[in-house]
């Protein structure tokens, strides 16, 4: 956790001292996740994501937007005929590049490191079990999405998170797949 705090402090502190660019505009974003793992059989898990961002204008059509998000992910699955839910909680650091082809519309893409905060499994036959040892502490993904500005401070967005690294620590390879939909609010 100290490593994450240090990285965030350096990144976000440095953003406010970039020469030649406008001052970053900070904000809050939150929404819903539809998440699954590539090798699990079962159905997706609905979750939430929420966090903060800083938007830095590079020129008229390009922005750099680092973010810090909490994301609730996982999967519903069946084990020995019993329904269970795998709940994974991540601190994620999307580093998004935005392109604005039109005044109120943007496309975005970028890498995303993630750090596992918690992992649990629960179901009909078991209480909540801590399964964090069965999962990798880190993951890396690519994001692509689009958004529409509702007004100067608020946007509606959708994003797809494509996991590139194995999130499990066992023999089976699982990649995260997450659809995010939400609202972002820029501070004044």
Tab-separated table of C-alpha atoms in Angstrom:
chain	number	residue	atom	x	y	z
A	1	UNK	CA	0.000	0.000	0.000
A	2	UNK	CA	2.928	2.351	0.696
A	3	UNK	CA	4.182	1.753	-2.863
A	4	UNK	CA	0.785	2.716	-4.316
A	5	UNK	CA	0.597	5.861	-2.152
A	6	UNK	CA	4.083	6.928	-3.198
A	7	UNK	CA	3.389	6.410	-6.918
A	8	UNK	CA	0.116	8.342	-6.707
A	9	UNK	CA	1.711	11.220	-4.808
A	10	UNK	CA	4.507	11.562	-7.376
A	11	UNK	CA	2.200	11.312	-10.418
A	12	UNK	CA	-0.523	13.658	-9.204
A	13	UNK	CA	1.901	16.167	-7.652
A	14	UNK	CA	3.924	16.336	-10.858
A	15	UNK	CA	0.832	17.025	-12.944
A	16	UNK	CA	0.349	20.439	-11.396
A	17	UNK	CA	3.813	21.611	-12.445
A	18	UNK	CA	3.869	20.668	-16.130
A	19	UNK	CA	5.413	23.518	-18.113
A	20	UNK	CA	3.731	24.746	-21.276
A	21	UNK	CA	0.352	23.160	-20.621
A	22	UNK	CA	-2.794	24.396	-18.968
A	23	UNK	CA	-3.385	23.563	-15.333
A	24	UNK	CA	-5.058	20.206	-14.779
A	25	UNK	CA	-8.757	20.088	-14.063
A	26	UNK	CA	-9.589	17.561	-11.374
A	27	UNK	CA	-12.825	15.678	-10.889
A	28	UNK	CA	-14.702	12.674	-9.576
A	29	UNK	CA	-16.132	9.764	-11.548
A	30	UNK	CA	-18.305	6.783	-10.657
A	31	UNK	CA	-20.388	4.139	-12.337
A	32	UNK	CA	-21.251	0.505	-12.885
A	33	UNK	CA	-19.039	-2.424	-13.938
A	34	UNK	CA	-20.016	-5.569	-15.802
A	35	UNK	CA	-17.061	-7.888	-15.083
A	36	UNK	CA	-15.956	-11.419	-15.854
A	37	UNK	CA	-12.814	-13.540	-16.040
A	38	UNK	CA	-11.784	-15.180	-19.300
A	39	UNK	CA	-11.487	-18.804	-18.094
A	40	UNK	CA	-14.330	-18.903	-15.560
A	41	UNK	CA	-17.587	-20.500	-16.600
A	42	UNK	CA	-20.584	-18.653	-15.254
A	43	UNK	CA	-22.095	-15.231	-15.535
A	44	UNK	CA	-20.742	-11.720	-15.204
A	45	UNK	CA	-20.676	-9.850	-11.898
A	46	UNK	CA	-22.148	-6.377	-11.552
A	47	UNK	CA	-19.997	-4.030	-9.520
A	48	UNK	CA	-19.099	-0.386	-9.107
A	49	UNK	CA	-16.134	1.833	-9.775
A	50	UNK	CA	-15.358	5.251	-8.315
A	51	UNK	CA	-12.401	7.570	-8.075
A	52	UNK	CA	-10.687	10.767	-9.086
A	53	UNK	CA	-9.079	12.091	-12.258
A	54	UNK	CA	-6.994	15.013	-13.494
A	55	UNK	CA	-7.545	16.198	-17.065
A	56	UNK	CA	-4.596	17.936	-18.730
A	57	UNK	CA	-5.101	19.783	-21.996
A	58	UNK	CA	-2.264	19.011	-24.415
A	59	UNK	CA	-3.757	20.956	-27.331
A	60	UNK	CA	-7.189	21.747	-28.752
A	61	UNK	CA	-8.130	18.102	-29.436
A	62	UNK	CA	-5.902	16.042	-27.111
A	63	UNK	CA	-5.997	15.483	-23.340
A	64	UNK	CA	-4.021	13.336	-20.920
A	65	UNK	CA	-6.139	11.996	-18.055
A	66	UNK	CA	-4.539	9.995	-15.231
A	67	UNK	CA	-7.050	8.469	-12.814
A	68	UNK	CA	-7.181	6.532	-9.577
A	69	UNK	CA	-10.180	4.225	-9.259
A	70	UNK	CA	-11.534	1.580	-6.951
A	71	UNK	CA	-13.121	-1.140	-9.079
A	72	UNK	CA	-15.295	-4.032	-7.825
A	73	UNK	CA	-14.911	-6.912	-10.264
A	74	UNK	CA	-15.201	-10.703	-10.295
A	75	UNK	CA	-17.484	-13.424	-11.585
A	76	UNK	CA	-20.484	-15.582	-10.642
A	77	UNK	CA	-19.660	-19.274	-11.070
A	78	UNK	CA	-20.675	-22.773	-10.073
A	79	UNK	CA	-18.512	-25.154	-8.018
A	80	UNK	CA	-19.648	-28.706	-7.279
A	81	UNK	CA	-23.207	-27.717	-8.186
A	82	UNK	CA	-23.289	-24.707	-5.834
A	83	UNK	CA	-23.573	-21.092	-6.986
A	84	UNK	CA	-20.754	-18.844	-5.830
A	85	UNK	CA	-19.538	-15.308	-6.321
A	86	UNK	CA	-15.914	-14.303	-6.715
A	87	UNK	CA	-15.450	-10.675	-5.591
A	88	UNK	CA	-12.225	-8.884	-6.544
A	89	UNK	CA	-11.441	-5.311	-5.468
A	90	UNK	CA	-8.743	-3.342	-7.281
A	91	UNK	CA	-7.044	0.028	-6.984
A	92	UNK	CA	-6.475	0.982	-10.616
A	93	UNK	CA	-4.435	3.712	-12.279
A	94	UNK	CA	-5.750	4.317	-15.815
A	95	UNK	CA	-3.478	6.604	-17.860
A	96	UNK	CA	-5.844	7.709	-20.586
A	97	UNK	CA	-5.221	9.711	-23.750
A	98	UNK	CA	-8.346	11.472	-25.008
A	99	UNK	CA	-9.027	12.608	-28.523
A	100	UNK	CA	-11.874	15.077	-29.129
A	101	UNK	CA	-12.971	14.751	-32.794
A	102	UNK	CA	-16.077	16.867	-32.079
A	103	UNK	CA	-16.939	19.519	-29.513
A	104	UNK	CA	-18.896	17.319	-27.075
A	105	UNK	CA	-17.625	13.845	-27.987
A	106	UNK	CA	-14.353	12.107	-27.128
A	107	UNK	CA	-12.547	8.818	-27.700
A	108	UNK	CA	-10.076	7.517	-25.141
A	109	UNK	CA	-7.467	4.803	-24.845
A	110	UNK	CA	-4.593	3.927	-22.542
A	111	UNK	CA	-2.828	1.460	-20.262
A	112	UNK	CA	-3.972	0.598	-16.763
A	113	UNK	CA	-1.950	-0.964	-13.957
A	114	UNK	CA	-4.054	-2.407	-11.150
A	115	UNK	CA	-3.346	-3.572	-7.605
A	116	UNK	CA	-5.457	-6.211	-5.883
A	117	UNK	CA	-6.894	-4.949	-2.585
A	118	UNK	CA	-9.213	-7.828	-1.688
A	119	UNK	CA	-10.422	-11.151	-3.088
A	120	UNK	CA	-13.215	-13.261	-1.612
A	121	UNK	CA	-15.500	-16.100	-2.601
A	122	UNK	CA	-18.952	-16.654	-1.130
A	123	UNK	CA	-21.938	-18.783	-1.953
A	124	UNK	CA	-24.903	-20.881	-0.897
A	125	UNK	CA	-22.777	-23.384	1.008
A	126	UNK	CA	-19.962	-21.186	2.359
A	127	UNK	CA	-19.436	-17.940	4.189
A	128	UNK	CA	-17.137	-15.330	2.741
A	129	UNK	CA	-13.680	-16.862	2.195
A	130	UNK	CA	-10.514	-14.826	1.699
A	131	UNK	CA	-8.989	-16.123	-1.557
A	132	UNK	CA	-6.440	-13.346	-2.108
A	133	UNK	CA	-3.544	-15.856	-2.094
A	134	UNK	CA	-5.033	-17.444	-5.230
A	135	UNK	CA	-4.734	-14.202	-7.203
A	136	UNK	CA	-1.896	-12.059	-8.462
A	137	UNK	CA	-1.304	-8.823	-6.553
A	138	UNK	CA	-0.933	-6.854	-9.809
A	139	UNK	CA	-2.611	-6.752	-13.169
A	140	UNK	CA	-2.127	-4.772	-16.364
A	141	UNK	CA	-4.840	-3.887	-18.868
A	142	UNK	CA	-5.599	-1.737	-21.891
A	143	UNK	CA	-8.653	0.498	-21.952
A	144	UNK	CA	-10.635	1.921	-24.845
A	145	UNK	CA	-13.781	3.988	-24.621
A	146	UNK	CA	-15.841	6.982	-25.590
A	147	UNK	CA	-17.791	9.707	-23.879
A	148	UNK	CA	-20.209	12.562	-24.358
A	149	UNK	CA	-20.020	15.868	-22.519
A	150	UNK	CA	-23.413	16.727	-21.048
A	151	UNK	CA	-22.232	20.204	-20.015
A	152	UNK	CA	-18.901	21.886	-19.170
A	153	UNK	CA	-18.480	19.879	-15.958
A	154	UNK	CA	-20.319	16.580	-16.508
A	155	UNK	CA	-19.737	13.690	-18.927
A	156	UNK	CA	-21.270	10.287	-19.580
A	157	UNK	CA	-18.752	7.604	-20.576
A	158	UNK	CA	-18.327	3.962	-21.503
A	159	UNK	CA	-15.076	2.037	-21.453
A	160	UNK	CA	-13.861	-1.513	-22.072
A	161	UNK	CA	-11.044	-2.859	-19.896
A	162	UNK	CA	-9.110	-5.690	-21.566
A	163	UNK	CA	-6.823	-7.521	-19.112
A	164	UNK	CA	-3.420	-8.477	-20.545
A	165	UNK	CA	-1.950	-10.267	-17.538
A	166	UNK	CA	-3.091	-13.365	-15.688
A	167	UNK	CA	-4.977	-12.329	-12.531
A	168	UNK	CA	-4.667	-15.767	-10.905
A	169	UNK	CA	-1.583	-17.272	-9.325
A	170	UNK	CA	-2.392	-20.872	-10.364
A	171	UNK	CA	-2.093	-22.939	-13.533
A	172	UNK	CA	-5.265	-21.614	-15.172
A	173	UNK	CA	-4.837	-18.337	-17.045
A	174	UNK	CA	-7.567	-15.771	-16.354
A	175	UNK	CA	-7.738	-12.293	-17.812
A	176	UNK	CA	-10.166	-9.676	-16.566
A	177	UNK	CA	-12.809	-8.317	-18.935
A	178	UNK	CA	-14.763	-5.317	-17.696
A	179	UNK	CA	-17.279	-2.927	-19.225
A	180	UNK	CA	-17.520	0.372	-17.326
A	181	UNK	CA	-20.338	2.877	-17.715
A	182	UNK	CA	-20.588	6.016	-15.611
A	183	UNK	CA	-20.683	9.754	-15.016
A	184	UNK	CA	-17.776	12.084	-14.372
A	185	UNK	CA	-18.002	15.478	-12.656
A	186	UNK	CA	-15.231	18.029	-13.003
A	187	UNK	CA	-14.584	20.242	-9.963
A	188	UNK	CA	-14.773	24.002	-10.503
